[in-house]
DNA sequence: TCCATATTTCGATAACCGTGGAAATGATGA
DNA sequence: TCATCATTTCCACGGTTATCGAAATATGGA
């Protein structure tokens, strides 16, 4: 993962409404959530929510799929894991160190 | 870790200069680095670097210690790990999932 | 005490970001 | 085709952020 993508992802998450949206999608897992459901849960007006979802999608942290007249948003676990890995890479000059924020999420 | 702290940490990292500073400190490990060394490595003017270091310190991502006429900045691994854990908590509705960004860094 | 070096604070500027109402777009079923 | 519901785009406002030169503040050594 490149620095630019990392910064975009971090910036996307560094905002209360977006972090909540993303967390809700992370918890939701495979089935994902529609903007309507997210809006109800989090109490965000449609325009605001749409703005933030686009921001998250741009950052690669969520994906969307149309299903009838609904959209389904899902967390992109691989991208999130790339982000975590970037932050911990080459930690501590090779000293023994348990971070190496693991792996991938096969949800 | 609370949402507010998480957002502060993410915002602190969502900026190229700061991310580079933090990464340099993560790699440096226990010995840490002085602002002078960071400035040389990253080519940042003193005022800019100082601004960013304060930002990182405020976010809890780095700590500093005075040593003679030098300051030593270090990455706060525990805080970083708290951040990673927050992002992956309760992932995927309890489906089996390898994320759970591990543990702590005993560097 | 005084100097040289390390680092921070001040201040000004330009650019970016979050918010949400109102209007537009897109999709479906009748 | 039309009515309806879901979602996005447009727009304007106020607030926050990054940058860095110049000046101020440590600190230790001579």
PDB file of N, CA and C in Angstrom, chain A residues 3 6-7 10-17 19-20 22-23 25-31 77 80-81 83-107, chain B residues 3 6-7 10-17 19-20 22-23 25-31 77 80-81 83-107:
ATOM      1  N   UNK A   3       1.876   5.361   0.286  1.00  0.00           N
ATOM      2  CA  UNK A   3       1.637   6.430   1.249  1.00  0.00           C
ATOM      3  C   UNK A   3       0.372   7.217   0.930  1.00  0.00           C
ATOM      4  N   UNK A   6      -2.667   5.406   1.948  1.00  0.00           N
ATOM      5  CA  UNK A   6      -2.742   5.342   3.402  1.00  0.00           C
ATOM      6  C   UNK A   6      -3.294   6.639   3.967  1.00  0.00           C
ATOM      7  N   UNK A   7      -2.760   7.756   3.473  1.00  0.00           N
ATOM      8  CA  UNK A   7      -3.212   9.047   3.971  1.00  0.00           C
ATOM      9  C   UNK A   7      -4.685   9.274   3.660  1.00  0.00           C
ATOM     10  N   UNK A  10      -6.667   7.182   6.115  1.00  0.00           N
ATOM     11  CA  UNK A  10      -6.630   7.752   7.459  1.00  0.00           C
ATOM     12  C   UNK A  10      -7.502   8.999   7.541  1.00  0.00           C
ATOM     13  N   UNK A  11      -7.410   9.849   6.520  1.00  0.00           N
ATOM     14  CA  UNK A  11      -8.209  11.075   6.513  1.00  0.00           C
ATOM     15  C   UNK A  11      -9.689  10.731   6.481  1.00  0.00           C
ATOM     16  N   UNK A  12     -10.028   9.692   5.740  1.00  0.00           N
ATOM     17  CA  UNK A  12     -11.433   9.303   5.647  1.00  0.00           C
ATOM     18  C   UNK A  12     -11.963   8.855   7.004  1.00  0.00           C
ATOM     19  N   UNK A  13     -11.112   8.235   7.783  1.00  0.00           N
ATOM     20  CA  UNK A  13     -11.556   7.726   9.086  1.00  0.00           C
ATOM     21  C   UNK A  13     -11.448   8.750  10.203  1.00  0.00           C
ATOM     22  N   UNK A  14     -10.760   9.842   9.945  1.00  0.00           N
ATOM     23  CA  UNK A  14     -10.469  10.823  10.994  1.00  0.00           C
ATOM     24  C   UNK A  14     -11.599  11.827  11.148  1.00  0.00           C
ATOM     25  N   UNK A  15     -12.817  11.326  11.183  1.00  0.00           N
ATOM     26  CA  UNK A  15     -13.967  12.219  11.223  1.00  0.00           C
ATOM     27  C   UNK A  15     -15.101  11.426  11.860  1.00  0.00           C
ATOM     28  N   UNK A  16     -15.730  12.002  12.866  1.00  0.00           N
ATOM     29  CA  UNK A  16     -16.650  11.238  13.709  1.00  0.00           C
ATOM     30  C   UNK A  16     -17.733  10.522  12.907  1.00  0.00           C
ATOM     31  N   UNK A  17     -18.425  11.240  12.043  1.00  0.00           N
ATOM     32  CA  UNK A  17     -19.525  10.607  11.307  1.00  0.00           C
ATOM     33  C   UNK A  17     -19.002   9.463  10.455  1.00  0.00           C
ATOM     34  N   UNK A  19     -16.197   7.728  10.778  1.00  0.00           N
ATOM     35  CA  UNK A  19     -15.694   6.617  11.582  1.00  0.00           C
ATOM     36  C   UNK A  19     -16.860   5.749  12.037  1.00  0.00           C
ATOM     37  N   UNK A  20     -17.961   6.383  12.418  1.00  0.00           N
ATOM     38  CA  UNK A  20     -19.130   5.615  12.874  1.00  0.00           C
ATOM     39  C   UNK A  20     -19.712   4.810  11.738  1.00  0.00           C
ATOM     40  N   UNK A  22     -18.139   3.742   9.090  1.00  0.00           N
ATOM     41  CA  UNK A  22     -17.219   2.643   8.778  1.00  0.00           C
ATOM     42  C   UNK A  22     -17.302   1.540   9.824  1.00  0.00           C
ATOM     43  N   UNK A  23     -17.323   1.916  11.078  1.00  0.00           N
ATOM     44  CA  UNK A  23     -17.415   0.921  12.142  1.00  0.00           C
ATOM     45  C   UNK A  23     -18.693   0.108  12.008  1.00  0.00           C
ATOM     46  N   UNK A  25     -20.239  -0.592   9.362  1.00  0.00           N
ATOM     47  CA  UNK A  25     -20.073  -1.523   8.242  1.00  0.00           C
ATOM     48  C   UNK A  25     -19.107  -2.649   8.592  1.00  0.00           C
ATOM     49  N   UNK A  26     -18.093  -2.334   9.354  1.00  0.00           N
ATOM     50  CA  UNK A  26     -17.154  -3.377   9.790  1.00  0.00           C
ATOM     51  C   UNK A  26     -17.894  -4.409  10.640  1.00  0.00           C
ATOM     52  N   UNK A  27     -18.723  -3.921  11.537  1.00  0.00           N
ATOM     53  CA  UNK A  27     -19.469  -4.832  12.391  1.00  0.00           C
ATOM     54  C   UNK A  27     -20.489  -5.619  11.568  1.00  0.00           C
ATOM     55  N   UNK A  28     -21.114  -4.945  10.606  1.00  0.00           N
ATOM     56  CA  UNK A  28     -22.163  -5.594   9.810  1.00  0.00           C
ATOM     57  C   UNK A  28     -21.622  -6.768   9.002  1.00  0.00           C
ATOM     58  N   UNK A  29     -20.389  -6.654   8.565  1.00  0.00           N
ATOM     59  CA  UNK A  29     -19.782  -7.751   7.818  1.00  0.00           C
ATOM     60  C   UNK A  29     -20.337  -7.912   6.419  1.00  0.00           C
ATOM     61  N   UNK A  30     -20.298  -9.138   5.932  1.00  0.00           N
ATOM     62  CA  UNK A  30     -20.655  -9.457   4.558  1.00  0.00           C
ATOM     63  C   UNK A  30     -21.972  -8.856   4.067  1.00  0.00           C
ATOM     64  N   UNK A  31     -23.062  -8.946   4.823  1.00  0.00           N
ATOM     65  CA  UNK A  31     -24.339  -8.449   4.325  1.00  0.00           C
ATOM     66  C   UNK A  31     -24.332  -6.951   4.028  1.00  0.00           C
ATOM     67  N   UNK A  77     -12.395  -5.002   3.907  1.00  0.00           N
ATOM     68  CA  UNK A  77     -11.477  -5.474   4.943  1.00  0.00           C
ATOM     69  C   UNK A  77     -10.028  -5.527   4.469  1.00  0.00           C
ATOM     70  N   UNK A  80      -8.521  -2.118   4.754  1.00  0.00           N
ATOM     71  CA  UNK A  80      -8.269  -1.798   6.157  1.00  0.00           C
ATOM     72  C   UNK A  80      -7.028  -2.524   6.656  1.00  0.00           C
ATOM     73  N   UNK A  81      -6.905  -3.774   6.297  1.00  0.00           N
ATOM     74  CA  UNK A  81      -5.738  -4.532   6.753  1.00  0.00           C
ATOM     75  C   UNK A  81      -4.446  -3.985   6.164  1.00  0.00           C
ATOM     76  N   UNK A  83      -3.916  -0.931   5.548  1.00  0.00           N
ATOM     77  CA  UNK A  83      -3.648   0.263   6.353  1.00  0.00           C
ATOM     78  C   UNK A  83      -2.966  -0.107   7.666  1.00  0.00           C
ATOM     79  N   UNK A  84      -3.511  -1.083   8.356  1.00  0.00           N
ATOM     80  CA  UNK A  84      -2.926  -1.494   9.636  1.00  0.00           C
ATOM     81  C   UNK A  84      -1.493  -1.986   9.441  1.00  0.00           C
ATOM     82  N   UNK A  85      -1.295  -2.737   8.373  1.00  0.00           N
ATOM     83  CA  UNK A  85       0.037  -3.278   8.109  1.00  0.00           C
ATOM     84  C   UNK A  85       1.040  -2.145   7.866  1.00  0.00           C
ATOM     85  N   UNK A  86       0.605  -1.125   7.127  1.00  0.00           N
ATOM     86  CA  UNK A  86       1.497  -0.002   6.823  1.00  0.00           C
ATOM     87  C   UNK A  86       1.990   0.676   8.103  1.00  0.00           C
ATOM     88  N   UNK A  87       1.073   0.845   9.031  1.00  0.00           N
ATOM     89  CA  UNK A  87       1.425   1.585  10.246  1.00  0.00           C
ATOM     90  C   UNK A  87       2.444   0.855  11.109  1.00  0.00           C
ATOM     91  N   UNK A  88       2.466  -0.447  11.013  1.00  0.00           N
ATOM     92  CA  UNK A  88       3.343  -1.213  11.898  1.00  0.00           C
ATOM     93  C   UNK A  88       4.571  -1.795  11.201  1.00  0.00           C
ATOM     94  N   UNK A  89       4.667  -1.624   9.896  1.00  0.00           N
ATOM     95  CA  UNK A  89       5.746  -2.255   9.138  1.00  0.00           C
ATOM     96  C   UNK A  89       7.127  -1.835   9.648  1.00  0.00           C
ATOM     97  N   UNK A  90       8.033  -2.767   9.676  1.00  0.00           N
ATOM     98  CA  UNK A  90       9.425  -2.499  10.051  1.00  0.00           C
ATOM     99  C   UNK A  90       9.559  -1.893  11.441  1.00  0.00           C
ATOM    100  N   UNK A  91       8.625  -2.280  12.264  1.00  0.00           N
ATOM    101  CA  UNK A  91       8.550  -1.753  13.619  1.00  0.00           C
ATOM    102  C   UNK A  91       9.832  -2.022  14.393  1.00  0.00           C
ATOM    103  N   UNK A  92      10.288  -1.032  15.155  1.00  0.00           N
ATOM    104  CA  UNK A  92      11.280  -1.227  16.201  1.00  0.00           C
ATOM    105  C   UNK A  92      12.620  -1.773  15.720  1.00  0.00           C
ATOM    106  N   UNK A  93      13.043  -1.397  14.541  1.00  0.00           N
ATOM    107  CA  UNK A  93      14.357  -1.823  14.067  1.00  0.00           C
ATOM    108  C   UNK A  93      14.576  -3.315  14.148  1.00  0.00           C
ATOM    109  N   UNK A  94      13.526  -4.080  13.914  1.00  0.00           N
ATOM    110  CA  UNK A  94      13.696  -5.517  13.901  1.00  0.00           C
ATOM    111  C   UNK A  94      13.783  -6.184  15.251  1.00  0.00           C
ATOM    112  N   UNK A  95      13.726  -5.383  16.307  1.00  0.00           N
ATOM    113  CA  UNK A  95      13.653  -5.992  17.637  1.00  0.00           C
ATOM    114  C   UNK A  95      12.437  -6.919  17.696  1.00  0.00           C
ATOM    115  N   UNK A  96      12.461  -7.909  18.535  1.00  0.00           N
ATOM    116  CA  UNK A  96      11.298  -8.796  18.636  1.00  0.00           C
ATOM    117  C   UNK A  96      10.100  -7.964  19.073  1.00  0.00           C
ATOM    118  N   UNK A  97       8.963  -8.205  18.486  1.00  0.00           N
ATOM    119  CA  UNK A  97       7.887  -7.251  18.606  1.00  0.00           C
ATOM    120  C   UNK A  97       6.618  -7.869  18.051  1.00  0.00           C
ATOM    121  N   UNK A  98       5.570  -7.868  18.863  1.00  0.00           N
ATOM    122  CA  UNK A  98       4.380  -8.648  18.520  1.00  0.00           C
ATOM    123  C   UNK A  98       3.377  -7.933  17.617  1.00  0.00           C
ATOM    124  N   UNK A  99       3.679  -6.736  17.181  1.00  0.00           N
ATOM    125  CA  UNK A  99       2.667  -5.999  16.434  1.00  0.00           C
ATOM    126  C   UNK A  99       2.322  -6.644  15.098  1.00  0.00           C
ATOM    127  N   UNK A 100       3.047  -6.301  14.081  1.00  0.00           N
ATOM    128  CA  UNK A 100       2.807  -6.846  12.745  1.00  0.00           C
ATOM    129  C   UNK A 100       1.327  -7.104  12.470  1.00  0.00           C
ATOM    130  N   UNK A 101       0.509  -6.079  12.597  1.00  0.00           N
ATOM    131  CA  UNK A 101      -0.958  -6.193  12.588  1.00  0.00           C
ATOM    132  C   UNK A 101      -1.417  -7.131  11.499  1.00  0.00           C
ATOM    133  N   UNK A 102      -1.843  -8.242  11.960  1.00  0.00           N
ATOM    134  CA  UNK A 102      -1.834  -9.456  11.186  1.00  0.00           C
ATOM    135  C   UNK A 102      -2.565  -9.371   9.865  1.00  0.00           C
ATOM    136  N   UNK A 103      -2.348 -10.078   8.945  1.00  0.00           N
ATOM    137  CA  UNK A 103      -3.101 -10.936   8.103  1.00  0.00           C
ATOM    138  C   UNK A 103      -4.238 -10.283   7.354  1.00  0.00           C
ATOM    139  N   UNK A 104      -5.216 -11.099   7.077  1.00  0.00           N
ATOM    140  CA  UNK A 104      -6.343 -10.645   6.282  1.00  0.00           C
ATOM    141  C   UNK A 104      -7.629 -11.113   6.930  1.00  0.00           C
ATOM    142  N   UNK A 105      -8.716 -10.507   6.565  1.00  0.00           N
ATOM    143  CA  UNK A 105      -9.989 -10.861   7.149  1.00  0.00           C
ATOM    144  C   UNK A 105     -10.850 -11.597   6.130  1.00  0.00           C
ATOM    145  N   UNK A 106     -11.080 -12.873   6.315  1.00  0.00           N
ATOM    146  CA  UNK A 106     -11.789 -13.688   5.358  1.00  0.00           C
ATOM    147  C   UNK A 106     -13.289 -13.678   5.605  1.00  0.00           C
ATOM    148  N   UNK A 107     -13.812 -12.553   6.063  1.00  0.00           N
ATOM    149  CA  UNK A 107     -15.233 -12.522   6.374  1.00  0.00           C
ATOM    150  C   UNK A 107     -16.057 -12.672   5.091  1.00  0.00           C
TER     151      UNK A 107
ATOM    152  N   UNK B   3     -13.710   7.039  21.213  1.00  0.00           N
ATOM    153  CA  UNK B   3     -13.834   7.563  19.846  1.00  0.00           C
ATOM    154  C   UNK B   3     -13.035   8.855  19.657  1.00  0.00           C
ATOM    155  N   UNK B   6      -9.438   8.184  19.265  1.00  0.00           N
ATOM    156  CA  UNK B   6      -9.199   7.513  17.994  1.00  0.00           C
ATOM    157  C   UNK B   6      -9.175   8.523  16.858  1.00  0.00           C
ATOM    158  N   UNK B   7     -10.148   9.413  16.844  1.00  0.00           N
ATOM    159  CA  UNK B   7     -10.221  10.417  15.775  1.00  0.00           C
ATOM    160  C   UNK B   7      -9.000  11.328  15.804  1.00  0.00           C
ATOM    161  N   UNK B  10      -6.106   9.351  14.362  1.00  0.00           N
ATOM    162  CA  UNK B  10      -6.237   9.199  12.912  1.00  0.00           C
ATOM    163  C   UNK B  10      -5.943  10.512  12.201  1.00  0.00           C
ATOM    164  N   UNK B  11      -6.478  11.597  12.741  1.00  0.00           N
ATOM    165  CA  UNK B  11      -6.247  12.905  12.119  1.00  0.00           C
ATOM    166  C   UNK B  11      -4.763  13.252  12.145  1.00  0.00           C
ATOM    167  N   UNK B  12      -4.116  12.890  13.230  1.00  0.00           N
ATOM    168  CA  UNK B  12      -2.691  13.186  13.344  1.00  0.00           C
ATOM    169  C   UNK B  12      -1.892  12.445  12.274  1.00  0.00           C
ATOM    170  N   UNK B  13      -2.331  11.249  11.945  1.00  0.00           N
ATOM    171  CA  UNK B  13      -1.590  10.440  10.978  1.00  0.00           C
ATOM    172  C   UNK B  13      -1.999  10.723   9.532  1.00  0.00           C
ATOM    173  N   UNK B  14      -3.083  11.433   9.343  1.00  0.00           N
ATOM    174  CA  UNK B  14      -3.635  11.628   7.998  1.00  0.00           C
ATOM    175  C   UNK B  14      -2.995  12.836   7.316  1.00  0.00           C
ATOM    176  N   UNK B  15      -1.715  12.890   7.350  1.00  0.00           N
ATOM    177  CA  UNK B  15      -0.997  14.051   6.817  1.00  0.00           C
ATOM    178  C   UNK B  15       0.411  13.584   6.497  1.00  0.00           C
ATOM    179  N   UNK B  16       0.845  13.851   5.279  1.00  0.00           N
ATOM    180  CA  UNK B  16       2.070  13.242   4.782  1.00  0.00           C
ATOM    181  C   UNK B  16       3.274  13.463   5.708  1.00  0.00           C
ATOM    182  N   UNK B  17       3.524  14.715   6.073  1.00  0.00           N
ATOM    183  CA  UNK B  17       4.698  14.988   6.906  1.00  0.00           C
ATOM    184  C   UNK B  17       4.605  14.240   8.220  1.00  0.00           C
ATOM    185  N   UNK B  19       2.794  11.585   8.989  1.00  0.00           N
ATOM    186  CA  UNK B  19       2.873  10.134   8.828  1.00  0.00           C
ATOM    187  C   UNK B  19       4.327   9.707   8.684  1.00  0.00           C
ATOM    188  N   UNK B  20       5.106  10.479   7.936  1.00  0.00           N
ATOM    189  CA  UNK B  20       6.521  10.146   7.763  1.00  0.00           C
ATOM    190  C   UNK B  20       7.277  10.250   9.079  1.00  0.00           C
ATOM    191  N   UNK B  22       6.005   9.936  12.071  1.00  0.00           N
ATOM    192  CA  UNK B  22       5.593   8.825  12.935  1.00  0.00           C
ATOM    193  C   UNK B  22       6.215   7.513  12.487  1.00  0.00           C
ATOM    194  N   UNK B  23       6.191   7.268  11.191  1.00  0.00           N
ATOM    195  CA  UNK B  23       6.779   6.035  10.680  1.00  0.00           C
ATOM    196  C   UNK B  23       8.269   5.971  11.031  1.00  0.00           C
ATOM    197  N   UNK B  25       9.692   7.212  13.538  1.00  0.00           N
ATOM    198  CA  UNK B  25       9.812   6.908  14.960  1.00  0.00           C
ATOM    199  C   UNK B  25       9.428   5.455  15.258  1.00  0.00           C
ATOM    200  N   UNK B  26       8.456   4.936  14.537  1.00  0.00           N
ATOM    201  CA  UNK B  26       8.073   3.531  14.706  1.00  0.00           C
ATOM    202  C   UNK B  26       9.250   2.636  14.337  1.00  0.00           C
ATOM    203  N   UNK B  27       9.904   2.972  13.249  1.00  0.00           N
ATOM    204  CA  UNK B  27      11.051   2.172  12.813  1.00  0.00           C
ATOM    205  C   UNK B  27      12.211   2.334  13.782  1.00  0.00           C
ATOM    206  N   UNK B  28      12.394   3.544  14.275  1.00  0.00           N
ATOM    207  CA  UNK B  28      13.534   3.809  15.163  1.00  0.00           C
ATOM    208  C   UNK B  28      13.436   3.013  16.456  1.00  0.00           C
ATOM    209  N   UNK B  29      12.225   2.801  16.930  1.00  0.00           N
ATOM    210  CA  UNK B  29      12.046   2.003  18.142  1.00  0.00           C
ATOM    211  C   UNK B  29      12.494   2.719  19.400  1.00  0.00           C
ATOM    212  N   UNK B  30      12.928   1.947  20.384  1.00  0.00           N
ATOM    213  CA  UNK B  30      13.241   2.448  21.714  1.00  0.00           C
ATOM    214  C   UNK B  30      14.153   3.672  21.743  1.00  0.00           C
ATOM    215  N   UNK B  31      15.241   3.696  20.991  1.00  0.00           N
ATOM    216  CA  UNK B  31      16.159   4.851  21.072  1.00  0.00           C
ATOM    217  C   UNK B  31      15.491   6.169  20.681  1.00  0.00           C
ATOM    218  N   UNK B  77       3.830   2.949  21.178  1.00  0.00           N
ATOM    219  CA  UNK B  77       3.289   1.747  20.544  1.00  0.00           C
ATOM    220  C   UNK B  77       1.948   1.328  21.139  1.00  0.00           C
ATOM    221  N   UNK B  80      -0.772   3.292  19.516  1.00  0.00           N
ATOM    222  CA  UNK B  80      -1.000   2.830  18.145  1.00  0.00           C
ATOM    223  C   UNK B  80      -1.782   1.519  18.148  1.00  0.00           C
ATOM    224  N   UNK B  81      -1.424   0.628  19.054  1.00  0.00           N
ATOM    225  CA  UNK B  81      -2.120  -0.656  19.105  1.00  0.00           C
ATOM    226  C   UNK B  81      -3.580  -0.482  19.507  1.00  0.00           C
ATOM    227  N   UNK B  83      -5.376   2.024  18.759  1.00  0.00           N
ATOM    228  CA  UNK B  83      -6.013   2.512  17.529  1.00  0.00           C
ATOM    229  C   UNK B  83      -6.356   1.354  16.603  1.00  0.00           C
ATOM    230  N   UNK B  84      -5.396   0.488  16.358  1.00  0.00           N
ATOM    231  CA  UNK B  84      -5.624  -0.646  15.465  1.00  0.00           C
ATOM    232  C   UNK B  84      -6.737  -1.534  16.006  1.00  0.00           C
ATOM    233  N   UNK B  85      -6.722  -1.738  17.317  1.00  0.00           N
ATOM    234  CA  UNK B  85      -7.737  -2.600  17.922  1.00  0.00           C
ATOM    235  C   UNK B  85      -9.126  -2.000  17.742  1.00  0.00           C
ATOM    236  N   UNK B  86      -9.228  -0.681  17.898  1.00  0.00           N
ATOM    237  CA  UNK B  86     -10.529  -0.015  17.763  1.00  0.00           C
ATOM    238  C   UNK B  86     -11.111  -0.237  16.372  1.00  0.00           C
ATOM    239  N   UNK B  87     -10.276  -0.150  15.377  1.00  0.00           N
ATOM    240  CA  UNK B  87     -10.762  -0.235  13.999  1.00  0.00           C
ATOM    241  C   UNK B  87     -11.314  -1.612  13.652  1.00  0.00           C
ATOM    242  N   UNK B  88     -10.803  -2.629  14.313  1.00  0.00           N
ATOM    243  CA  UNK B  88     -11.191  -3.989  13.943  1.00  0.00           C
ATOM    244  C   UNK B  88     -12.137  -4.643  14.951  1.00  0.00           C
ATOM    245  N   UNK B  89     -12.438  -3.961  16.054  1.00  0.00           N
ATOM    246  CA  UNK B  89     -13.237  -4.564  17.115  1.00  0.00           C
ATOM    247  C   UNK B  89     -14.598  -5.021  16.612  1.00  0.00           C
ATOM    248  N   UNK B  90     -15.051  -6.148  17.108  1.00  0.00           N
ATOM    249  CA  UNK B  90     -16.374  -6.665  16.783  1.00  0.00           C
ATOM    250  C   UNK B  90     -16.598  -6.850  15.295  1.00  0.00           C
ATOM    251  N   UNK B  91     -15.506  -7.149  14.637  1.00  0.00           N
ATOM    252  CA  UNK B  91     -15.520  -7.310  13.191  1.00  0.00           C
ATOM    253  C   UNK B  91     -16.492  -8.394  12.752  1.00  0.00           C
ATOM    254  N   UNK B  92     -17.229  -8.118  11.682  1.00  0.00           N
ATOM    255  CA  UNK B  92     -17.952  -9.157  10.946  1.00  0.00           C
ATOM    256  C   UNK B  92     -18.976  -9.922  11.743  1.00  0.00           C
ATOM    257  N   UNK B  93     -19.663  -9.266  12.648  1.00  0.00           N
ATOM    258  CA  UNK B  93     -20.740  -9.928  13.398  1.00  0.00           C
ATOM    259  C   UNK B  93     -20.307 -11.234  14.024  1.00  0.00           C
ATOM    260  N   UNK B  94     -19.077 -11.322  14.440  1.00  0.00           N
ATOM    261  CA  UNK B  94     -18.635 -12.539  15.120  1.00  0.00           C
ATOM    262  C   UNK B  94     -18.315 -13.713  14.211  1.00  0.00           C
ATOM    263  N   UNK B  95     -18.459 -13.492  12.905  1.00  0.00           N
ATOM    264  CA  UNK B  95     -18.012 -14.552  11.996  1.00  0.00           C
ATOM    265  C   UNK B  95     -16.528 -14.823  12.237  1.00  0.00           C
ATOM    266  N   UNK B  96     -16.071 -16.016  11.934  1.00  0.00           N
ATOM    267  CA  UNK B  96     -14.643 -16.285  12.114  1.00  0.00           C
ATOM    268  C   UNK B  96     -13.843 -15.322  11.255  1.00  0.00           C
ATOM    269  N   UNK B  97     -12.784 -14.805  11.796  1.00  0.00           N
ATOM    270  CA  UNK B  97     -12.148 -13.654  11.173  1.00  0.00           C
ATOM    271  C   UNK B  97     -10.816 -13.404  11.824  1.00  0.00           C
ATOM    272  N   UNK B  98      -9.770 -13.316  11.026  1.00  0.00           N
ATOM    273  CA  UNK B  98      -8.408 -13.309  11.566  1.00  0.00           C
ATOM    274  C   UNK B  98      -7.870 -11.935  11.957  1.00  0.00           C
ATOM    275  N   UNK B  99      -8.691 -10.912  11.843  1.00  0.00           N
ATOM    276  CA  UNK B  99      -8.151  -9.588  12.075  1.00  0.00           C
ATOM    277  C   UNK B  99      -7.703  -9.341  13.504  1.00  0.00           C
ATOM    278  N   UNK B 100      -8.621  -8.894  14.345  1.00  0.00           N
ATOM    279  CA  UNK B 100      -8.319  -8.613  15.749  1.00  0.00           C
ATOM    280  C   UNK B 100      -6.900  -8.098  15.972  1.00  0.00           C
ATOM    281  N   UNK B 101      -6.598  -6.995  15.309  1.00  0.00           N
ATOM    282  CA  UNK B 101      -5.228  -6.487  15.252  1.00  0.00           C
ATOM    283  C   UNK B 101      -4.551  -6.568  16.594  1.00  0.00           C
ATOM    284  N   UNK B 102      -3.640  -7.451  16.659  1.00  0.00           N
ATOM    285  CA  UNK B 102      -3.188  -8.062  17.885  1.00  0.00           C
ATOM    286  C   UNK B 102      -2.716  -7.090  18.942  1.00  0.00           C
ATOM    287  N   UNK B 103      -2.716  -7.324  20.118  1.00  0.00           N
ATOM    288  CA  UNK B 103      -1.750  -7.314  21.156  1.00  0.00           C
ATOM    289  C   UNK B 103      -1.029  -6.004  21.392  1.00  0.00           C
ATOM    290  N   UNK B 104       0.160  -6.154  21.911  1.00  0.00           N
ATOM    291  CA  UNK B 104       0.941  -4.992  22.290  1.00  0.00           C
ATOM    292  C   UNK B 104       2.348  -5.151  21.773  1.00  0.00           C
ATOM    293  N   UNK B 105       3.052  -4.045  21.720  1.00  0.00           N
ATOM    294  CA  UNK B 105       4.416  -4.087  21.208  1.00  0.00           C
ATOM    295  C   UNK B 105       5.406  -3.863  22.327  1.00  0.00           C
ATOM    296  N   UNK B 106       6.137  -4.885  22.720  1.00  0.00           N
ATOM    297  CA  UNK B 106       7.050  -4.806  23.856  1.00  0.00           C
ATOM    298  C   UNK B 106       8.428  -4.285  23.471  1.00  0.00           C
ATOM    299  N   UNK B 107       8.468  -3.388  22.513  1.00  0.00           N
ATOM    300  CA  UNK B 107       9.785  -2.917  22.066  1.00  0.00           C
ATOM    301  C   UNK B 107      10.463  -2.087  23.153  1.00  0.00           C
TER     302      UNK B 107
END
